[in-house]
Structure formats: C-alpha cells, structure tokens
Amino acid sequence: MKKGIVGIDVGGTNIKAAFVRGREIIRRINIPSHAQAGMDRSLQQIKLAIAPFKKKAACIGVGIAGIIDSGNGIVKFSPNLKGWNNVCLASMLRREFKLPVRVLNDVNAICLGEWKYGVARGYDNVFLFTLGTGVGGAAICEGRLLFGANGFAGEFGHTTITLKGPMCICGHRGHLERYAGAKYIVARAKRKMKKQRSRLADYDVLTPEIIARAAKQGDTVANEVFSEVGYYIGIGIANILALFDPDIVVISGGIARAGRVLFDPVRKTTRQMVLGAQHRHYKIVPAKLGDDAGILGAALFAQLTKKQALI
Ligand SMILES: [Zn+2]
C-alpha cells in the first residue's frame, strides 16, 4: 500500500483536507469547521477530516490562520477559531492518529505550496500575500520560510500605508488590510455609487469579484475602486521590495484573478515608489494553485525534518 501525506487547510468556515502524493491530490474532503462552536467542536471536525486517510498516511500537515508556534505545533491564537488559545494541536492529533504532525500558519502553507509546485517555483526569494476577508503574507528568504522571532513574520495586512488613515480591525490606523480587505473594497465602491451612476447598482450584494468584472466591462466606479486599491497595494509592495528584495511577489486569493484592472495600478505604483526600480528585477504575478496551494504546502511541511523546516 503506497503511503501519502494528509494536508489540511483549516479555515473559519470550512476545513479542506486531502490525501496527497507530491503534487498530486489523490482524494479530498471539504467539511464545515464549526469555528464558532468552540475549540472542542472544531477540533472534532479536524479529526473527522483526517480520519478517512489515516490508514494510508505517513504524516499530517495542518495549515491554520493565526499565530502558530511551528516548532512545537502550538496554535497560540487563531482569529477564525473561537477558543483556540495555546492549543497544542500537533500533540493532540499525534495521540489520536499515532502519526507525525506538523502545524503552520495557513498563509505560510500557501506560500510553500506556490513555491514548490506553483508560480514561485525555482525562486529563492518569494513574497506572497493573500487578498480576501483579511490580508495575510508570508516570505521565503534565501530558500527558507521566514517565521520570525514570534511566528509573526509576514503580516503584510497590518503594515502602515497611511499615517492618519482609517482604523484597522487590530486597533491601529491606515493598515493595508483597511484598504485591500474584501469588505473595504466593497465599501469604497458603495461610497462612490452614491455620487456616480454605476452598473454595480444592479447587484443586491457586492463582492470584489463582481466589482472586478464590472471594471473589465468599463464601469467607471469599478475602475476607480481598483485603481485606488491597487495604488495602496502598490505602496505596500514597494515597501516589501525595499525590505526583502524578492524575485517574485505573488498575489493569492479570489481577487488576484481580477487581472489587469488590479495588476496595472499595482505594478505602476510599485515601480513609482520603490527604491532603485531600474536596477531591480522582480515580478508581481497572480498565484497559480488556488485552494490547493494551502493543502499541498501543509503536506509538504509535514514531510520536512525540523532541520529542513528550520523550526
Ligand atoms: Zn491592522
């Protein structure tokens, strides 16, 4: 019986689990995470997602949002999962399944997946960020995933873009997430719709994807939204380039599929703002693997020795 790895992405709504061999996803499962029902309930769901694969699995890798101590497999805090404070997830799953378990931040998992199998393959210096409800980030520097002193590295969404900007969910002003998080993109469109006619008025519920589609179709409001949001993201990326000098910056998440309406203003602002633009080689590209990146990255992380993972 050929063994494989279980890769899991624990989100606030769903748990995506898969049985993986290298790049290949053999079988997958998607179940609700019951994140608001408390720790015991959501832990039960994680176990439920792993159970069908346990006999053929060599090890288990779990990607989860929040501050993760990957060296010890501890979820210190997870914003999506109610009641998860200092939970030693790795040892709990190890006891249950009698298999080696690794836990890492979900965006780190996505970054590993895109690095090993996706658009960032072959590069030693990678910065990846996710555009969704929140804005997450992860970095690979000189061929190693960057964890930082506290497991906090790569929090791109909470870097300051404007000094006196609007209040972020974290309690500080002018953070990137406050401009590029999904609900703020929608709020920007709604503010503009009060002053200008837009085909967006036909929709009861707006999403960044709908706004992107309208922008592609030439809607003025939608185009303004993306050029402004792209401007703020471009400032953020210029800061990242100055700090890390990556070969490639990968934008992940549903909005990254918006195409030129997003990438044109992002690339333009980055070029204008970054130090030494003419001397740099870098590219800013959309992610390739979609939801699979997190699963594949978590599975990959589970296979690494502590020395290889540098944890
Ligand atoms: Zn913030």
PDB file of C-alpha atoms in Angstrom, residues 162-166 173-174 179:
ATOM      1  CA  THR A 162      -1.121  55.886   5.518  1.00  0.00           C
ATOM      2  CA  LEU A 163      -0.318  57.574   8.798  1.00  0.00           C
ATOM      3  CA  LYS A 164      -3.722  59.031   9.620  1.00  0.00           C
ATOM      4  CA  GLY A 165      -5.793  56.508   7.716  1.00  0.00           C
ATOM      5  CA  PRO A 166      -8.965  54.715   8.808  1.00  0.00           C
ATOM      6  CA  ARG A 173      -4.673  53.296  11.707  1.00  0.00           C
ATOM      7  CA  GLY A 174      -4.009  53.126   7.988  1.00  0.00           C
ATOM      8  CA  TYR A 179      -7.818  49.332   2.144  1.00  0.00           C
TER       9      TYR A 179
END
